[in-house]
Amino acid sequence: MSNFTHAVGVICAGVLAFAGVAAASLLSPASGPAEEPGLRGPTGVITAGPTLIGRWQAPKPANQNAYVEFTEYGIWFASDGCNTLDGTWSHGAGEALRVRSKDVMTAIGCDNLPIPTVIASAQSVSFEEHGDRARFTAADGTKTELMRTHDTSVTLEGRWVSDNPASTGHAYLDFKADGTWRGSDGCNSALGSWELTANPNFDPTAMAEFSMESMAPGLLTIGGYSGSTDIGCETADPQLPLALEATTWFGFTNADKIWLVGDSTLQRADYPPTTLIRDTVS
């Protein structure tokens, strides 16, 4: 197996072909409005009406572990309560909705609610109740309603640390709202600029080719990378901040967990994809 295939396999491990889209049932909204919806589109452009940005769920007593998150970066991710799916999105003129997603999803049995497959098959969306309720329509005319439970985007901004048990615990990456970042491997520091967007080359149909460029929903562009090196540091974590490259493929696992793959590190078996979790302690 090539190093390239090995690296991609780290992310795809345990992923199974998921059954076709279940017949989506109508998920009626709960009474009472959610917070006032934001007006930012997936690229930060101000839109003329409600936006999908935020979290959408079925009302209680439905499984509240099932949801979809539409981020301001044009990336979405969802769970049916156990299994996850992600991709890219854009909301065009009128009700047109363009969603791309992977054709596979982890398969774990639980109290499943098919929100991920509902989103993956949606071709249009309309809003009601001041944007607090959205009706997603599939190609076959099936309509599914979800309610907004959060109106702000999941963000990359903040401090992230490795979830690798072998990590020294001293390394971090800190993404700032002004588009700059700073990081450390525990001894040596580095900094630069960042921009996260939907991957324009995301193409789920090409997944069989094991191309990170086609299967990663996000593209993290790193600029102005600079840093210092201290020799003989015993607490250095070799994955951070070296995981960042000018072209870094990116994905959200959930709101507090991400993965990164530098474009060139795919060729190196000793640099597998880096998984980070949001630091809520520091």
Coordinates of N, CA and C in Angstrom, one line a residue, residues 24-194:
A24 N -37.7 10.4 3.7 CA -37.6 11.4 4.8 C -39.0 11.7 5.2
S25 N -39.2 11.8 6.5 CA -40.5 12.1 7.1 C -40.5 13.6 7.4
L26 N -41.7 14.1 7.5 CA -41.9 15.5 7.9 C -41.5 15.8 9.3
L27 N -40.6 16.6 9.6 CA -40.2 16.9 11.0 C -40.7 18.3 11.3
S28 N -41.8 18.3 12.0 CA -42.4 19.6 12.3 C -41.6 20.4 13.3
P29 N -41.6 21.7 13.3 CA -40.9 22.5 14.2 C -41.6 22.6 15.5
A30 N -40.8 22.9 16.6 CA -41.3 23.1 17.9 C -41.9 24.5 17.9
S31 N -42.8 24.8 18.8 CA -43.4 26.1 18.9 C -42.4 27.1 19.5
G32 N -42.5 28.3 19.1 CA -41.6 29.4 19.7 C -40.5 29.6 18.8
P33 N -40.1 30.8 18.5 CA -39.0 31.1 17.6 C -37.6 30.9 18.2
A34 N -36.6 30.6 17.4 CA -35.3 30.5 17.9 C -34.7 31.9 17.8
E35 N -33.4 32.0 18.0 CA -32.7 33.3 18.0 C -32.9 33.9 16.6
E36 N -32.7 35.2 16.5 CA -32.8 35.9 15.2 C -31.7 35.4 14.3
P37 N -32.1 34.9 13.1 CA -31.1 34.3 12.2 C -30.1 35.3 11.7
G38 N -28.9 34.8 11.5 CA -27.8 35.7 11.0 C -28.0 35.9 9.5
L39 N -27.3 36.8 8.9 CA -27.4 37.2 7.5 C -26.1 37.0 6.8
R40 N -25.2 36.2 7.2 CA -24.0 36.0 6.5 C -24.1 34.7 5.7
G41 N -23.6 34.8 4.4 CA -23.6 33.7 3.5 C -22.3 32.9 3.8
P42 N -22.1 31.8 3.0 CA -21.0 30.9 3.3 C -19.6 31.5 3.0
T43 N -19.6 32.6 2.3 CA -18.3 33.3 2.1 C -18.2 34.6 2.8
G44 N -19.1 34.8 3.8 CA -19.1 36.1 4.6 C -19.9 37.2 3.9
V45 N -20.5 37.0 2.7 CA -21.2 38.0 2.0 C -22.6 38.2 2.7
I46 N -23.0 39.5 2.8 CA -24.3 39.7 3.4 C -25.4 39.4 2.4
T47 N -26.4 38.6 2.9 CA -27.4 38.2 2.0 C -28.7 39.0 2.3
A48 N -29.7 38.9 1.4 CA -30.9 39.7 1.6 C -31.9 39.0 2.5
G49 N -31.7 37.8 2.9 CA -32.7 37.1 3.7 C -32.1 36.1 4.6
P50 N -32.9 35.2 5.2 CA -32.4 34.2 6.1 C -31.3 33.4 5.5
T51 N -30.4 32.9 6.3 CA -29.3 32.1 5.9 C -29.4 30.7 6.5
L52 N -28.7 29.7 5.9 CA -28.7 28.4 6.5 C -27.6 28.3 7.6
I53 N -26.8 29.3 7.7 CA -25.7 29.2 8.7 C -26.2 29.0 10.1
G54 N -25.6 28.0 10.8 CA -26.0 27.6 12.1 C -26.4 26.1 12.2
R55 N -27.0 25.8 13.3 CA -27.4 24.4 13.6 C -28.9 24.2 13.4
W56 N -29.3 23.1 12.7 CA -30.7 22.7 12.5 C -31.0 21.3 13.0
Q57 N -32.1 21.2 13.6 CA -32.5 19.9 14.2 C -34.0 19.7 14.1
A58 N -34.4 18.4 14.4 CA -35.8 18.1 14.5 C -36.2 18.5 16.0
P59 N -37.5 18.9 16.2 CA -37.9 19.3 17.5 C -38.0 18.1 18.4
K60 N -37.9 18.3 19.7 CA -38.1 17.2 20.7 C -39.5 16.7 20.5
P61 N -39.7 15.4 20.8 CA -38.8 14.4 21.4 C -37.8 13.7 20.5
A62 N -37.6 14.2 19.3 CA -36.7 13.6 18.3 C -35.3 13.5 19.0
N63 N -34.5 12.6 18.5 CA -33.1 12.5 19.0 C -32.3 13.8 18.8
Q64 N -32.0 14.5 19.9 CA -31.3 15.7 19.8 C -29.8 15.6 19.5
N65 N -29.3 14.4 19.4 CA -27.9 14.2 18.9 C -27.8 14.2 17.4
A66 N -29.0 14.3 16.8 CA -29.0 14.4 15.3 C -29.1 15.9 14.9
Y67 N -28.3 16.3 13.9 CA -28.3 17.7 13.6 C -27.6 17.9 12.3
V68 N -27.6 19.1 11.7 CA -26.8 19.5 10.6 C -26.2 20.9 11.0
E69 N -25.0 21.1 10.7 CA -24.3 22.4 10.9 C -23.9 23.0 9.6
F70 N -24.4 24.2 9.2 CA -23.9 24.9 8.0 C -22.9 26.0 8.5
T71 N -21.7 25.9 8.1 CA -20.7 26.9 8.5 C -20.6 28.0 7.5
E72 N -20.0 29.1 8.0 CA -19.8 30.3 7.1 C -18.7 30.0 6.1
Y73 N -18.0 28.9 6.2 CA -16.9 28.6 5.3 C -17.4 27.9 4.0
G74 N -18.7 27.6 4.0 CA -19.3 26.8 2.9 C -19.1 25.3 3.1
I75 N -18.8 24.9 4.4 CA -18.7 23.5 4.7 C -19.8 23.1 5.6
W76 N -20.4 21.9 5.5 CA -21.4 21.4 6.4 C -21.0 20.1 6.9
F77 N -21.5 19.7 8.1 CA -21.4 18.4 8.6 C -22.6 18.1 9.5
A78 N -22.9 16.8 9.5 CA -24.2 16.4 10.2 C -24.0 15.0 10.8
S79 N -25.0 14.7 11.7 CA -25.0 13.4 12.4 C -26.5 13.0 12.4
D80 N -26.7 11.7 12.3 CA -28.0 11.1 12.5 C -28.2 10.7 13.9
G81 N -27.3 11.0 14.8 CA -27.3 10.6 16.2 C -26.2 9.7 16.5
C82 N -25.6 9.0 15.5 CA -24.4 8.2 15.7 C -23.4 8.3 14.6
N83 N -24.0 8.4 13.3 CA -23.1 8.4 12.1 C -23.0 9.8 11.6
T84 N -21.9 10.1 10.9 CA -21.6 11.4 10.5 C -21.5 11.5 9.0
L85 N -21.7 12.7 8.4 CA -21.5 12.9 7.0 C -21.1 14.4 6.9
D86 N -20.4 14.8 5.8 CA -20.0 16.2 5.6 C -19.9 16.5 4.1
G87 N -19.7 17.8 3.8 CA -19.5 18.2 2.5 C -19.5 19.7 2.3
T88 N -19.8 20.2 1.2 CA -19.8 21.6 0.9 C -21.2 22.1 0.5
W89 N -21.5 23.4 0.7 CA -22.8 23.9 0.4 C -22.7 25.3 -0.1
S90 N -23.7 25.7 -0.9 CA -23.9 27.1 -1.3 C -25.4 27.3 -1.6
H91 N -25.9 28.4 -1.2 CA -27.4 28.8 -1.4 C -27.5 29.8 -2.5
G92 N -28.0 29.4 -3.6 CA -28.0 30.4 -4.7 C -29.3 31.3 -4.7
A93 N -29.6 31.8 -5.9 CA -30.8 32.7 -6.0 C -32.0 31.9 -5.7
G94 N -33.0 32.6 -5.1 CA -34.3 31.9 -4.8 C -34.1 30.8 -3.7
E95 N -34.6 29.6 -4.1 CA -34.6 28.5 -3.1 C -33.5 27.5 -3.5
A96 N -32.8 27.8 -4.6 CA -31.8 26.8 -5.1 C -30.7 26.5 -4.0
L97 N -30.4 25.2 -3.8 CA -29.4 24.8 -2.8 C -28.5 23.8 -3.5
R98 N -27.2 24.1 -3.4 CA -26.2 23.1 -4.0 C -25.5 22.5 -2.9
V99 N -25.7 21.2 -2.7 CA -25.0 20.4 -1.6 C -24.2 19.3 -2.3
R100 N -23.0 19.2 -1.8 CA -22.1 18.1 -2.2 C -21.8 17.3 -0.9
S101 N -21.7 16.0 -1.0 CA -21.4 15.2 0.1 C -20.7 13.9 -0.3
K102 N -20.1 13.3 0.7 CA -19.5 12.0 0.4 C -20.6 11.0 0.3
D103 N -20.3 9.9 -0.5 CA -21.3 8.9 -0.7 C -21.3 7.8 0.4
V104 N -20.4 8.0 1.4 CA -20.3 7.0 2.4 C -20.5 7.6 3.8
M105 N -20.9 6.8 4.7 CA -21.1 7.3 6.1 C -20.8 6.2 7.0
T106 N -20.3 6.5 8.2 CA -20.1 5.4 9.2 C -21.4 4.8 9.5
A107 N -21.4 3.5 9.8 CA -22.7 2.8 10.0 C -22.7 2.2 11.4
I108 N -23.3 2.9 12.3 CA -23.5 2.5 13.7 C -25.0 2.5 14.1
G109 N -25.5 1.5 14.6 CA -26.9 1.4 15.0 C -27.2 2.3 16.2
C110 N -28.3 3.1 16.1 CA -28.7 3.8 17.3 C -30.1 4.4 17.0
D111 N -30.5 5.3 17.8 CA -31.8 6.0 17.5 C -31.6 7.0 16.4
N112 N -31.5 6.5 15.2 CA -31.1 7.3 14.0 C -32.2 8.2 13.5
L113 N -31.8 9.4 13.1 CA -32.7 10.4 12.5 C -32.0 10.8 11.2
P114 N -32.5 10.5 10.0 CA -31.7 10.7 8.8 C -31.4 12.1 8.3
I115 N -31.1 13.0 9.2 CA -30.8 14.3 8.8 C -29.6 14.4 7.8
P116 N -28.5 13.7 8.0 CA -27.4 13.8 7.0 C -27.8 13.4 5.6
T117 N -28.6 12.4 5.4 CA -29.0 12.0 4.1 C -30.1 12.9 3.5
V118 N -30.9 13.5 4.4 CA -31.8 14.5 4.0 C -31.1 15.7 3.3
I119 N -30.1 16.2 4.0 CA -29.3 17.3 3.5 C -28.5 16.9 2.2
A120 N -28.0 15.7 2.2 CA -27.2 15.3 1.0 C -28.0 15.2 -0.2
S121 N -29.3 15.0 -0.1 CA -30.2 14.8 -1.2 C -31.0 16.1 -1.5
A122 N -30.9 17.1 -0.7 CA -31.7 18.3 -0.9 C -31.2 19.1 -2.1
Q123 N -32.2 19.6 -2.9 CA -31.9 20.5 -4.0 C -32.4 21.9 -3.9
S124 N -33.3 22.1 -2.9 CA -33.8 23.5 -2.6 C -34.2 23.6 -1.2
V125 N -34.2 24.8 -0.7 CA -34.6 25.1 0.7 C -35.5 26.4 0.7
S126 N -36.5 26.4 1.5 CA -37.3 27.6 1.8 C -37.4 27.8 3.3
F127 N -37.7 29.0 3.6 CA -37.7 29.4 5.0 C -39.1 29.9 5.4
E128 N -39.4 29.6 6.7 CA -40.7 30.1 7.3 C -40.4 30.6 8.7
E129 N -41.3 31.3 9.3 CA -41.2 31.9 10.6 C -39.9 32.7 10.8
H130 N -39.8 33.7 9.9 CA -38.6 34.6 10.0 C -37.3 33.9 9.9
G131 N -37.3 32.8 9.2 CA -36.0 32.0 9.0 C -35.7 31.0 10.1
D132 N -36.6 30.8 11.0 CA -36.4 29.9 12.1 C -36.8 28.4 11.7
R133 N -37.4 28.2 10.6 CA -37.8 26.9 10.1 C -37.4 26.8 8.7
A134 N -36.8 25.7 8.3 CA -36.4 25.5 6.9 C -37.0 24.2 6.4
R135 N -37.4 24.3 5.1 CA -38.0 23.1 4.5 C -37.1 22.7 3.3
F136 N -36.5 21.5 3.5 CA -35.5 21.0 2.5 C -36.3 20.1 1.5
T137 N -36.1 20.3 0.2 CA -36.8 19.5 -0.8 C -35.9 18.7 -1.6
A138 N -36.1 17.4 -1.7 CA -35.2 16.5 -2.5 C -35.7 16.5 -4.0
A139 N -35.0 15.8 -4.9 CA -35.3 15.7 -6.3 C -36.7 15.0 -6.5
D140 N -37.0 14.1 -5.6 CA -38.2 13.3 -5.8 C -39.4 14.1 -5.1
G141 N -39.2 15.3 -4.7 CA -40.3 16.1 -4.1 C -40.5 15.9 -2.6
T142 N -39.7 15.0 -2.0 CA -39.9 14.7 -0.5 C -39.4 16.0 0.2
K143 N -40.2 16.4 1.2 CA -39.9 17.6 1.9 C -39.7 17.3 3.4
T144 N -38.7 17.9 4.0 CA -38.3 17.7 5.4 C -38.1 19.0 6.0
E145 N -38.8 19.2 7.2 CA -38.7 20.5 7.9 C -37.8 20.3 9.1
L146 N -36.9 21.3 9.3 CA -36.0 21.3 10.5 C -36.1 22.7 11.1
M147 N -35.9 22.8 12.4 CA -35.9 24.1 13.1 C -34.5 24.5 13.5
R148 N -34.3 25.8 13.4 CA -33.0 26.4 13.8 C -32.8 26.4 15.3
T149 N -31.7 25.8 15.8 CA -31.4 25.8 17.2 C -30.2 26.6 17.6
H150 N -29.5 27.1 16.6 CA -28.4 28.0 16.8 C -28.1 28.8 15.5
D151 N -27.9 30.1 15.6 CA -27.8 30.9 14.4 C -26.5 31.4 14.1
T152 N -25.4 30.9 14.8 CA -24.1 31.4 14.5 C -23.3 30.2 14.0
S153 N -22.2 30.5 13.2 CA -21.5 29.5 12.5 C -20.4 28.9 13.5
V154 N -20.3 27.6 13.4 CA -19.1 26.9 14.0 C -17.9 27.5 13.4
T155 N -16.9 27.9 14.2 CA -15.7 28.6 13.7 C -14.4 27.9 14.0
L156 N -13.5 28.1 13.1 CA -12.1 27.6 13.3 C -11.4 28.5 14.3
E157 N -11.9 29.7 14.6 CA -11.2 30.6 15.5 C -11.1 30.0 16.9
G158 N -9.9 30.1 17.5 CA -9.7 29.6 18.8 C -8.5 28.8 18.9
R159 N -8.2 28.2 20.1 CA -7.0 27.4 20.3 C -7.3 25.9 20.2
W160 N -6.5 25.2 19.5 CA -6.7 23.8 19.2 C -5.4 23.0 19.7
V161 N -5.7 21.8 20.2 CA -4.6 21.0 20.7 C -4.7 19.6 20.1
S162 N -3.7 18.8 20.2 CA -3.7 17.5 19.6 C -4.5 16.5 20.5
D163 N -5.2 15.6 19.9 CA -5.8 14.5 20.7 C -5.0 13.2 20.6
N164 N -3.8 13.3 20.1 CA -2.9 12.1 20.0 C -2.4 11.8 21.4
P165 N -2.6 10.6 21.9 CA -2.1 10.2 23.2 C -0.6 10.4 23.3
A166 N 0.1 10.3 22.2 CA 1.6 10.4 22.2 C 2.0 11.9 22.3
S167 N 1.1 12.8 22.2 CA 1.4 14.2 22.2 C 2.0 14.6 23.6
T168 N 2.9 15.6 23.5 CA 3.5 16.0 24.8 C 2.6 16.9 25.6
G169 N 1.5 17.4 25.0 CA 0.5 18.2 25.7 C 0.9 19.7 25.7
H170 N 2.0 20.0 25.1 CA 2.5 21.4 25.1 C 2.3 22.1 23.8
A171 N 1.8 21.4 22.8 CA 1.7 22.0 21.4 C 0.3 22.5 21.2
Y172 N 0.2 23.5 20.4 CA -1.1 24.1 20.1 C -1.1 24.9 18.8
L173 N -2.3 25.2 18.2 CA -2.5 26.1 17.1 C -3.6 27.0 17.6
D174 N -3.4 28.3 17.4 CA -4.4 29.3 17.8 C -4.7 30.2 16.6
F175 N -6.0 30.0 16.1 CA -6.4 30.8 14.9 C -7.2 32.0 15.4
K176 N -6.8 33.2 14.9 CA -7.3 34.5 15.4 C -8.4 35.0 14.4
A177 N -9.3 35.8 14.9 CA -10.4 36.3 14.0 C -9.8 37.3 13.0
D178 N -8.7 37.8 13.1 CA -8.1 38.7 12.2 C -7.4 38.0 11.0
G179 N -7.5 36.7 11.0 CA -6.9 35.9 9.9 C -5.4 35.6 10.1
T180 N -4.9 35.7 11.3 CA -3.6 35.3 11.7 C -3.6 34.1 12.6
W181 N -2.5 33.4 12.7 CA -2.5 32.2 13.6 C -1.1 32.2 14.2
R182 N -1.0 31.5 15.3 CA 0.2 31.3 16.0 C 0.2 29.9 16.6
G183 N 1.3 29.2 16.6 CA 1.4 27.9 17.1 C 2.7 27.5 17.7
S184 N 2.8 26.4 18.4 CA 4.0 25.9 19.0 C 4.0 24.4 19.1
D185 N 5.2 23.9 19.0 CA 5.4 22.4 19.2 C 5.7 22.1 20.6
G186 N 5.6 23.1 21.5 CA 6.0 22.9 22.9 C 7.2 23.7 23.2
C187 N 8.0 24.0 22.2 CA 9.3 24.8 22.5 C 9.4 25.9 21.4
N188 N 9.2 25.5 20.2 CA 9.4 26.3 19.0 C 8.1 27.0 18.5
S189 N 8.1 28.2 18.2 CA 6.9 28.9 17.8 C 6.9 29.2 16.4
A190 N 5.7 29.4 15.8 CA 5.5 29.8 14.4 C 4.3 30.6 14.3
L191 N 4.2 31.3 13.2 CA 3.0 32.2 13.0 C 2.8 32.4 11.5
G192 N 1.6 32.9 11.1 CA 1.3 33.2 9.7 C -0.1 33.7 9.6
S193 N -0.6 33.5 8.4 CA -2.0 33.9 8.1 C -2.8 32.7 7.7
W194 N -4.2 32.8 7.8 CA -5.0 31.6 7.4 C -6.3 32.1 6.7

